[in-house]
Tab-separated table of N, CA, C and O in Angstrom:
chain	number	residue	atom	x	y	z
C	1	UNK	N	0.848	-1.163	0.000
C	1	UNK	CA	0.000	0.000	0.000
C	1	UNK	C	0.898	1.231	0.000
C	1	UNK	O	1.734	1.507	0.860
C	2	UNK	N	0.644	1.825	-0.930
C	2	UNK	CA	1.371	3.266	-0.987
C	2	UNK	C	0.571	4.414	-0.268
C	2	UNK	O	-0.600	4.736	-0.465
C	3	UNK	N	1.759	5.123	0.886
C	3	UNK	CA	1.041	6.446	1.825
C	3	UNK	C	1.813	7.278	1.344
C	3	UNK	O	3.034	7.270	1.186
C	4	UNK	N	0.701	8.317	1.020
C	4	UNK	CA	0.723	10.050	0.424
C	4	UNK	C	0.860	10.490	1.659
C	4	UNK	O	0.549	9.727	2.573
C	5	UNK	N	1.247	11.529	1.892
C	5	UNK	CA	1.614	12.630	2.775
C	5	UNK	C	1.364	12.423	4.114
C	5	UNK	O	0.855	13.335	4.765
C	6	UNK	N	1.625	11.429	4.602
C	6	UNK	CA	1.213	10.675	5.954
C	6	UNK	C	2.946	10.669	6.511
C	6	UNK	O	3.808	10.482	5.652
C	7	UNK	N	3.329	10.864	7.846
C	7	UNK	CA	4.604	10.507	8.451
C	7	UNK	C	3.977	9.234	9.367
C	7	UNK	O	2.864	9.118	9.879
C	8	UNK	N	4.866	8.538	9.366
C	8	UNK	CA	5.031	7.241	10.328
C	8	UNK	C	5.047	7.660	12.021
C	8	UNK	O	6.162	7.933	12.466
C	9	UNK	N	3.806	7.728	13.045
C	9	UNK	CA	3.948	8.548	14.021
C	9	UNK	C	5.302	8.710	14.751
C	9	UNK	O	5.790	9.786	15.096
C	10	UNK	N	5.894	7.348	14.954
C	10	UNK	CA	7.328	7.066	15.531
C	10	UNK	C	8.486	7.135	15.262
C	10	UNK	O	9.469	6.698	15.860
C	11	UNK	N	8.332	8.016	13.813
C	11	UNK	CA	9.843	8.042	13.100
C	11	UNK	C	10.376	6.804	13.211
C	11	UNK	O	11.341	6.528	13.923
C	12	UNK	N	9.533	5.751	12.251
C	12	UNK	CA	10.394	4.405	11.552
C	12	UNK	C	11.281	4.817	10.473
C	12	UNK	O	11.531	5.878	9.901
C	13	UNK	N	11.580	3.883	10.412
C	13	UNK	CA	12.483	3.954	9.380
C	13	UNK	C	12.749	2.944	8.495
C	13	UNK	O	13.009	1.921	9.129
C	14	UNK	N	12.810	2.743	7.073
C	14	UNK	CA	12.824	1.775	6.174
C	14	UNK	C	13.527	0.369	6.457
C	14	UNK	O	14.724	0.101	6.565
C	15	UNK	N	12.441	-0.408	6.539
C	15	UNK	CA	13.065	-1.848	6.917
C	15	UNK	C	14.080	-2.892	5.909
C	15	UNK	O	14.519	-4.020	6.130
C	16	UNK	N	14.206	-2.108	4.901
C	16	UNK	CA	15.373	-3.015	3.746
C	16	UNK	C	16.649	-1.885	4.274
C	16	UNK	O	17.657	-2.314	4.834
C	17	UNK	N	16.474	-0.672	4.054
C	17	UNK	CA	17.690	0.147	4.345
C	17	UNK	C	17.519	1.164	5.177
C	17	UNK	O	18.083	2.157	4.717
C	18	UNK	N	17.062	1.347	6.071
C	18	UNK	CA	16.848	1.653	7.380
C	18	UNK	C	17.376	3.752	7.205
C	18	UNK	O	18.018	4.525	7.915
C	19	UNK	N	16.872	3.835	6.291
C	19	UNK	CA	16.603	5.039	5.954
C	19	UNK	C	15.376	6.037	6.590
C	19	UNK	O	14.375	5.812	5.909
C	20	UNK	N	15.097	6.961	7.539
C	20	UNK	CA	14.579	7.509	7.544
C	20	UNK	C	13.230	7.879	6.649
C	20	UNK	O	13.373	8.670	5.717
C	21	UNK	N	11.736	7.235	6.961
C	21	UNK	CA	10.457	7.690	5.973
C	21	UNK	C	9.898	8.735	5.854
C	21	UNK	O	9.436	9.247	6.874
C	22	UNK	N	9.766	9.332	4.717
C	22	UNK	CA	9.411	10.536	4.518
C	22	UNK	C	7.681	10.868	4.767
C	22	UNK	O	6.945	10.010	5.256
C	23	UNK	N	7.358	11.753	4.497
C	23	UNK	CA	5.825	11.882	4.233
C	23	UNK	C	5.104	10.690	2.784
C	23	UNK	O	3.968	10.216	2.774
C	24	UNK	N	6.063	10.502	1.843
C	24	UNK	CA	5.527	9.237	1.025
C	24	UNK	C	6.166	7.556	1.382
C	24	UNK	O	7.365	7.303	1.260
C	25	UNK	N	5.451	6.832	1.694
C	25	UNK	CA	6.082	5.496	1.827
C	25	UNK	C	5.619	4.496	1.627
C	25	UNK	O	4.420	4.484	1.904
C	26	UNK	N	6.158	3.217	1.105
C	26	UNK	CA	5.208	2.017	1.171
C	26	UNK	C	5.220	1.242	2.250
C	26	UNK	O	6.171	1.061	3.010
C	27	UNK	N	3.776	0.624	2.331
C	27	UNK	CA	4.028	-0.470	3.747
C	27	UNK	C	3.361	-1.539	3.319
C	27	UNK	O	2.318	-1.371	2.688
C	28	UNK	N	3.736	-2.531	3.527
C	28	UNK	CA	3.386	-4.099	3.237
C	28	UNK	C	2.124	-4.405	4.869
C	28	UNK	O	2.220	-4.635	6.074
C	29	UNK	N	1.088	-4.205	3.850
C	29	UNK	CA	-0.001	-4.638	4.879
C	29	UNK	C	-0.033	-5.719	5.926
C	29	UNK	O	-0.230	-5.585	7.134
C	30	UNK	N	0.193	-6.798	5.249
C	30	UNK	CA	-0.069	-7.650	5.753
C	30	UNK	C	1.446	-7.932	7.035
C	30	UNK	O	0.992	-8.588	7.972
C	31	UNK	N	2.405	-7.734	7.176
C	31	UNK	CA	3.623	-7.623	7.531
C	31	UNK	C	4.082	-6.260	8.688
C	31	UNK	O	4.746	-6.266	9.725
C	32	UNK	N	3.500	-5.362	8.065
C	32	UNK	CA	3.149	-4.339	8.885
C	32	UNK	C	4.629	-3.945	8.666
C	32	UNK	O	5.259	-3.890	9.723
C	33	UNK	N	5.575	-3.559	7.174
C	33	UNK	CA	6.893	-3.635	7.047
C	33	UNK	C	6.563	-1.734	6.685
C	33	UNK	O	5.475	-1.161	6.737
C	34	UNK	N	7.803	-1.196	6.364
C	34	UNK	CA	7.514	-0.026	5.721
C	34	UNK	C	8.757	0.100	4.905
C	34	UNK	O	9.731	-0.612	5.150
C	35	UNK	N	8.757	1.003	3.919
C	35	UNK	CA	9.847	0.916	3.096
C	35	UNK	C	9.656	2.218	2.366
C	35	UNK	O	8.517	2.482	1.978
C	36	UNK	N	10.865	3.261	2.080
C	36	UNK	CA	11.262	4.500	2.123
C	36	UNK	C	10.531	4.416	0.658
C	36	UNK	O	9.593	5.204	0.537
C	37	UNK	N	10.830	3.535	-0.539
C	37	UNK	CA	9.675	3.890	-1.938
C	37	UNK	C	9.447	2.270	-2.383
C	37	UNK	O	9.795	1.119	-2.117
C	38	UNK	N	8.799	2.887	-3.053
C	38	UNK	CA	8.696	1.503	-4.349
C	38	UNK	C	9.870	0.601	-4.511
C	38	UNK	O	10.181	-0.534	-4.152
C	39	UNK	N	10.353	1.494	-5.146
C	39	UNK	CA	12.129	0.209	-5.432
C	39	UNK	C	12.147	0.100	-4.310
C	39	UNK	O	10.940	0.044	-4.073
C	40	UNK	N	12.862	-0.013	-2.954
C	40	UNK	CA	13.589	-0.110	-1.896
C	40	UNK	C	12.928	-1.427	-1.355
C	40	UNK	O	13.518	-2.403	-0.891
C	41	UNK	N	11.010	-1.173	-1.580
C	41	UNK	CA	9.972	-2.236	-1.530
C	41	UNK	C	10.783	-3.896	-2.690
C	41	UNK	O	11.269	-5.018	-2.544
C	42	UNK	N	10.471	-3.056	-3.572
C	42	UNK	CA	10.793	-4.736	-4.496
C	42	UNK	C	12.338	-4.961	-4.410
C	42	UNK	O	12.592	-6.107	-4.778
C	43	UNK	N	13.374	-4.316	-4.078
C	43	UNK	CA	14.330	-4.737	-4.386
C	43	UNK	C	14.802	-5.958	-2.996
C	43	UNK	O	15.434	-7.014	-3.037
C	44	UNK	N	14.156	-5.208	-1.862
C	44	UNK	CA	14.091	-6.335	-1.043
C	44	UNK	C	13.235	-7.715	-0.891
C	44	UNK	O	13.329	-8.788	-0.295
C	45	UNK	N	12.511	-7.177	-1.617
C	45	UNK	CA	11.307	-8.222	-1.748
C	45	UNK	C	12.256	-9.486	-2.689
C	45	UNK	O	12.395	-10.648	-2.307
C	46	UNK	N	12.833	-8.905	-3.979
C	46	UNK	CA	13.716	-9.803	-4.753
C	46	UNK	C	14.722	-10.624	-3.874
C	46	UNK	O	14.870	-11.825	-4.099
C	47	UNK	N	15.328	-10.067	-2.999
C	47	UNK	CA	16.241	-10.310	-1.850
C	47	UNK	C	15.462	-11.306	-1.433
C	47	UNK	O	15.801	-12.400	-1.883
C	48	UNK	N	14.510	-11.306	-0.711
C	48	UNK	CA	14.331	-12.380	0.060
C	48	UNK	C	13.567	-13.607	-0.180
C	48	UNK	O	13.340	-14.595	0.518
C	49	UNK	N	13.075	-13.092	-1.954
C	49	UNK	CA	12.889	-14.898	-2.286
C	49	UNK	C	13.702	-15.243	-2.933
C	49	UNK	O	13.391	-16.151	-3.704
C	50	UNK	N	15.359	-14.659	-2.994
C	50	UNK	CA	16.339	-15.041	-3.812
C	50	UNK	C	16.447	-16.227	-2.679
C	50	UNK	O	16.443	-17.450	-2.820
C	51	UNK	N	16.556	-15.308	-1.359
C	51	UNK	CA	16.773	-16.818	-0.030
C	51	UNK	C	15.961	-17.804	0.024
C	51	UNK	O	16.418	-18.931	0.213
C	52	UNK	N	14.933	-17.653	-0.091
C	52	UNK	CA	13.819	-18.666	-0.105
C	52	UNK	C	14.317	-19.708	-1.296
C	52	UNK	O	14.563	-20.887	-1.039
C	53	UNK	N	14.415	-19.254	-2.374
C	53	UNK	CA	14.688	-20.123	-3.711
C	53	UNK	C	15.839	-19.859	-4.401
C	53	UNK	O	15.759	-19.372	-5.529
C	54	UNK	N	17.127	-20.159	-3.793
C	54	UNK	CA	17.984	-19.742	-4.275
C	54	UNK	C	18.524	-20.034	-6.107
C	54	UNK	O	19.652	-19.741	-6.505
C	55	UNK	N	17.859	-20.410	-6.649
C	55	UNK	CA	18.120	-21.197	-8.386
C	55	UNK	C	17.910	-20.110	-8.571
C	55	UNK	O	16.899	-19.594	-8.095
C	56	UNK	N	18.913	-19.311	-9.421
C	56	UNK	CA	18.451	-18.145	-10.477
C	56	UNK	C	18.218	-18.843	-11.889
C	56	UNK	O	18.163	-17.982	-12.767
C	57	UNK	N	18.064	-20.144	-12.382
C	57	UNK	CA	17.700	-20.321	-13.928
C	57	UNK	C	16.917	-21.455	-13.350
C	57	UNK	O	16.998	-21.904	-12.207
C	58	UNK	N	16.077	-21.877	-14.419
C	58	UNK	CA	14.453	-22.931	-14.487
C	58	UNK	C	15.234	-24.270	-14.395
C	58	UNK	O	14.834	-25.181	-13.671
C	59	UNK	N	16.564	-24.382	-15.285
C	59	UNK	CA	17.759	-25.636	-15.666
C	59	UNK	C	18.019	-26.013	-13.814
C	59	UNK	O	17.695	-27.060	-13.253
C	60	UNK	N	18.644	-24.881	-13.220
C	60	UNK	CA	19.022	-25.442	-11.615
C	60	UNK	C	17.622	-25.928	-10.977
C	60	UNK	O	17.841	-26.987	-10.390
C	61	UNK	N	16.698	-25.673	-10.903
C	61	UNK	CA	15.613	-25.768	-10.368
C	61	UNK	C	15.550	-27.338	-10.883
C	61	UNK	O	16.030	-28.336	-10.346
C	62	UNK	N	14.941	-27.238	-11.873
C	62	UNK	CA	14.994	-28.407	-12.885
C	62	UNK	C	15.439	-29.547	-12.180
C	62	UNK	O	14.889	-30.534	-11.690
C	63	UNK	N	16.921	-29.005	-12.297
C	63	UNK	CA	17.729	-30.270	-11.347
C	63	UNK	C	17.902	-30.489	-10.441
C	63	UNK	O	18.471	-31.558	-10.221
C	64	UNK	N	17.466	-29.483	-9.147
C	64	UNK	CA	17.234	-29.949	-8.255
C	64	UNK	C	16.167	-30.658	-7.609
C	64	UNK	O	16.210	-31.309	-6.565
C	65	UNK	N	14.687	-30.317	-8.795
C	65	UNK	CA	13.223	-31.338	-8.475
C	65	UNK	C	13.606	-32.454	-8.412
C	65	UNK	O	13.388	-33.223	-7.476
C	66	UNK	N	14.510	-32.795	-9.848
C	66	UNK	CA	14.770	-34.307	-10.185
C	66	UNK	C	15.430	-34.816	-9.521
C	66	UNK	O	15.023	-35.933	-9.200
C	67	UNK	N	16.843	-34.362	-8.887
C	67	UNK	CA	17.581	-35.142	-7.952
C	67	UNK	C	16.859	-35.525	-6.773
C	67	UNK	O	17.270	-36.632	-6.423
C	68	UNK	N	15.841	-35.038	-5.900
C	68	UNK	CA	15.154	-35.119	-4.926
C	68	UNK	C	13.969	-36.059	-5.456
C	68	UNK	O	13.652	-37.008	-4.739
C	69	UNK	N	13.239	-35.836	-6.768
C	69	UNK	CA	12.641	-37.213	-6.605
C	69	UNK	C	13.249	-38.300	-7.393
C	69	UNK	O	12.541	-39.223	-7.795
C	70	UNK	N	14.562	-38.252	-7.651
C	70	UNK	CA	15.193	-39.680	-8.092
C	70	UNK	C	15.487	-40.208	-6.128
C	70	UNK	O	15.290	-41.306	-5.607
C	71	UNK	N	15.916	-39.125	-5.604
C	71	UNK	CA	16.419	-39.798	-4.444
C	71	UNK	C	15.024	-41.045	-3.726
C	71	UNK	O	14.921	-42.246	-3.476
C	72	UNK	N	14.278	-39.932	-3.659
C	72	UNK	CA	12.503	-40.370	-2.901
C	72	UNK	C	12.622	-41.789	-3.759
C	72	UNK	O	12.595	-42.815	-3.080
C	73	UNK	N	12.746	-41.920	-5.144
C	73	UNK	CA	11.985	-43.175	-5.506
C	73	UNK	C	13.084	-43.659	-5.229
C	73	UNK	O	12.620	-44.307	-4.291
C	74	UNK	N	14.455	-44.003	-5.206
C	74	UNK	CA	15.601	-44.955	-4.695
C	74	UNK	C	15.052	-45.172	-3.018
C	74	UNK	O	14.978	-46.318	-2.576
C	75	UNK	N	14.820	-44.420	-2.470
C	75	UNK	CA	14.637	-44.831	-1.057
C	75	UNK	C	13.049	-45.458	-0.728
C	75	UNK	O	12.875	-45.866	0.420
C	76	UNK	N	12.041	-45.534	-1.572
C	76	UNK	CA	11.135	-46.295	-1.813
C	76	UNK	C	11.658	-47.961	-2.433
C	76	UNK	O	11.526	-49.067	-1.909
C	77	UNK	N	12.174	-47.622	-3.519
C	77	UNK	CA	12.454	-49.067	-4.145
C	77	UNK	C	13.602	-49.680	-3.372
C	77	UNK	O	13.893	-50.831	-3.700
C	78	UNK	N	14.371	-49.062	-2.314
C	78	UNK	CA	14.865	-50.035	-1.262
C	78	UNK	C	14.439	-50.227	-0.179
C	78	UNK	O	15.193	-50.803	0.606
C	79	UNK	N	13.095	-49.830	0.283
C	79	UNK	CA	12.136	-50.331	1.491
C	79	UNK	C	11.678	-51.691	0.441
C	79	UNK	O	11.780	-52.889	0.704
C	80	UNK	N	11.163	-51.065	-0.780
C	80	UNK	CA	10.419	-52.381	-1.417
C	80	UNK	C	11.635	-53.240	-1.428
C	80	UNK	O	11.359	-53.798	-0.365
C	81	UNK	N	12.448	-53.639	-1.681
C	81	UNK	CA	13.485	-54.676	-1.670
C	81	UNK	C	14.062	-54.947	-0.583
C	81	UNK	O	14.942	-55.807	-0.622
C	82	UNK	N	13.750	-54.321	0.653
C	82	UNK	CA	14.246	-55.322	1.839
C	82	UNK	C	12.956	-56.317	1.940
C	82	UNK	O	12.915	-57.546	1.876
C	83	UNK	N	11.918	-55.359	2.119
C	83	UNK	CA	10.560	-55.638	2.415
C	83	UNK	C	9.887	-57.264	1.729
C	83	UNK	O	9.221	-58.106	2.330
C	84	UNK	N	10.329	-57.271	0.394
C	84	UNK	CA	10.854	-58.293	-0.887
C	84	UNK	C	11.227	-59.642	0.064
C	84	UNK	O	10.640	-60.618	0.529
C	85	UNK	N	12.902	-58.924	0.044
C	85	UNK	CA	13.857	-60.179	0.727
C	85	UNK	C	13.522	-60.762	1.900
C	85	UNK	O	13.473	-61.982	2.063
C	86	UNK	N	13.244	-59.793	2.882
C	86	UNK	CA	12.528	-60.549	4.103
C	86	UNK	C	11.442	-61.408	3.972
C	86	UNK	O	11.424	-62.411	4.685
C	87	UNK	N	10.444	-61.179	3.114
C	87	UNK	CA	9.430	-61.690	3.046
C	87	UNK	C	10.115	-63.373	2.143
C	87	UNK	O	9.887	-64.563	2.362
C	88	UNK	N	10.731	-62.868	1.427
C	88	UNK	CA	11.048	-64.288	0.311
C	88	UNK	C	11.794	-65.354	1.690
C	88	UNK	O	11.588	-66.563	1.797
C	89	UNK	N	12.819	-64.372	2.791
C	89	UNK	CA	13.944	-65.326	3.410
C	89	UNK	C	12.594	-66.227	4.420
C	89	UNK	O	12.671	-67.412	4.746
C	90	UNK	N	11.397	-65.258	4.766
C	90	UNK	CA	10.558	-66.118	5.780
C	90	UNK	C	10.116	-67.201	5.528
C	90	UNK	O	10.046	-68.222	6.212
C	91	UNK	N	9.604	-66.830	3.848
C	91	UNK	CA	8.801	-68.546	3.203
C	91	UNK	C	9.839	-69.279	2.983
C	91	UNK	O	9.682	-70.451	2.641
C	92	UNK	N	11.132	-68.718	3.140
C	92	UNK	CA	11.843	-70.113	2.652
C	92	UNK	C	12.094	-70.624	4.239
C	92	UNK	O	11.622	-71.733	4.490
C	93	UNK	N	12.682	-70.037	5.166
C	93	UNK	CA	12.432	-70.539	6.357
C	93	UNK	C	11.391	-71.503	6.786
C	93	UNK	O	11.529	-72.501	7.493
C	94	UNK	N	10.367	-71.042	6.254
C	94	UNK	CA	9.008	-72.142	6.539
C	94	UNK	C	8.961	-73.149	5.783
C	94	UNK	O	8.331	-74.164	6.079
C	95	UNK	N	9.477	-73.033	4.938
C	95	UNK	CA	9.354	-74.317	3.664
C	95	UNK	C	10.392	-75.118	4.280
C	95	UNK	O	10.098	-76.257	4.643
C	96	UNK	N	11.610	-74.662	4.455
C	96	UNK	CA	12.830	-75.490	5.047
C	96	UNK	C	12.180	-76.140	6.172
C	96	UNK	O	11.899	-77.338	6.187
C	97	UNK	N	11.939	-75.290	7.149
C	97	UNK	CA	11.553	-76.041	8.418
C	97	UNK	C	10.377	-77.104	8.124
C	97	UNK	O	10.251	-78.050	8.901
C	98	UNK	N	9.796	-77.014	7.380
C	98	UNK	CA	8.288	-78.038	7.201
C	98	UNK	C	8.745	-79.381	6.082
C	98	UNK	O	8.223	-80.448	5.762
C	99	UNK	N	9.882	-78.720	5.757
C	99	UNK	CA	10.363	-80.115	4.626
C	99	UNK	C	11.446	-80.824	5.860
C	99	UNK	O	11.501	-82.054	5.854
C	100	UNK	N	12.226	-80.133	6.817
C	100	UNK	CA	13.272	-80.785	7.383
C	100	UNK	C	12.294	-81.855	8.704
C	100	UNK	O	12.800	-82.694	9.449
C	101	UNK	N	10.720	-81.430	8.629
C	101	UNK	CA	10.793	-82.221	9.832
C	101	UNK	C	9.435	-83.103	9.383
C	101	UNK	O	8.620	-83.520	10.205
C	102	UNK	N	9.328	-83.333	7.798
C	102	UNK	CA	8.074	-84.332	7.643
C	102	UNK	C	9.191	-85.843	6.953
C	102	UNK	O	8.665	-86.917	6.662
């Protein structure tokens, strides 16, 4: 939200660069942030979903979806393959034991 000729009662001061707010300023409603203009607004705003999502190209991103779900399905398909083997080593256990004692 952009404020026209309004001062901040407490003399805040811009929360990206801590600049002194004039009679014009923006403030992020929901956040209750304030920021000396427009740019000062988005340039931090860019800032902090650079942190959130650090991939600057679609290619890094890309590769990092895929490495995370190649990992997920490797660590699925080796629950399924213990899960497998145990199950195969039990019936043979039972088969052994029921053939060794008829």
């Amino acid at each position: 939200m952009l404020v026209n000729q309004e001062r901040p009662r407490h003399g805040a001061s811009c929360s990206a660069c801590a600049r002194p707010l004039g009679s014009s300023y923006v403030r992020h409603v929901s956040k209750q942030e304030r920021y000396c203009d427009y740019d000062c607004y988005r340039r931090y705003q860019q800032t902090a979903m650079g942190m959130l999502w650090p991939y600057q190209s679609s290619l890094e991103a890309v590769t990092v979806l895929a490495a995370i779900s190649s990992w997920s399905l490797m660590m699925q398909m080796g629950a399924l393959s213990r899960s497998l083997t145990e199950a195969y080593l039990r019936a043979h256990d039972l088969l052994t034991a029921e053939g060794g004692d008829g």
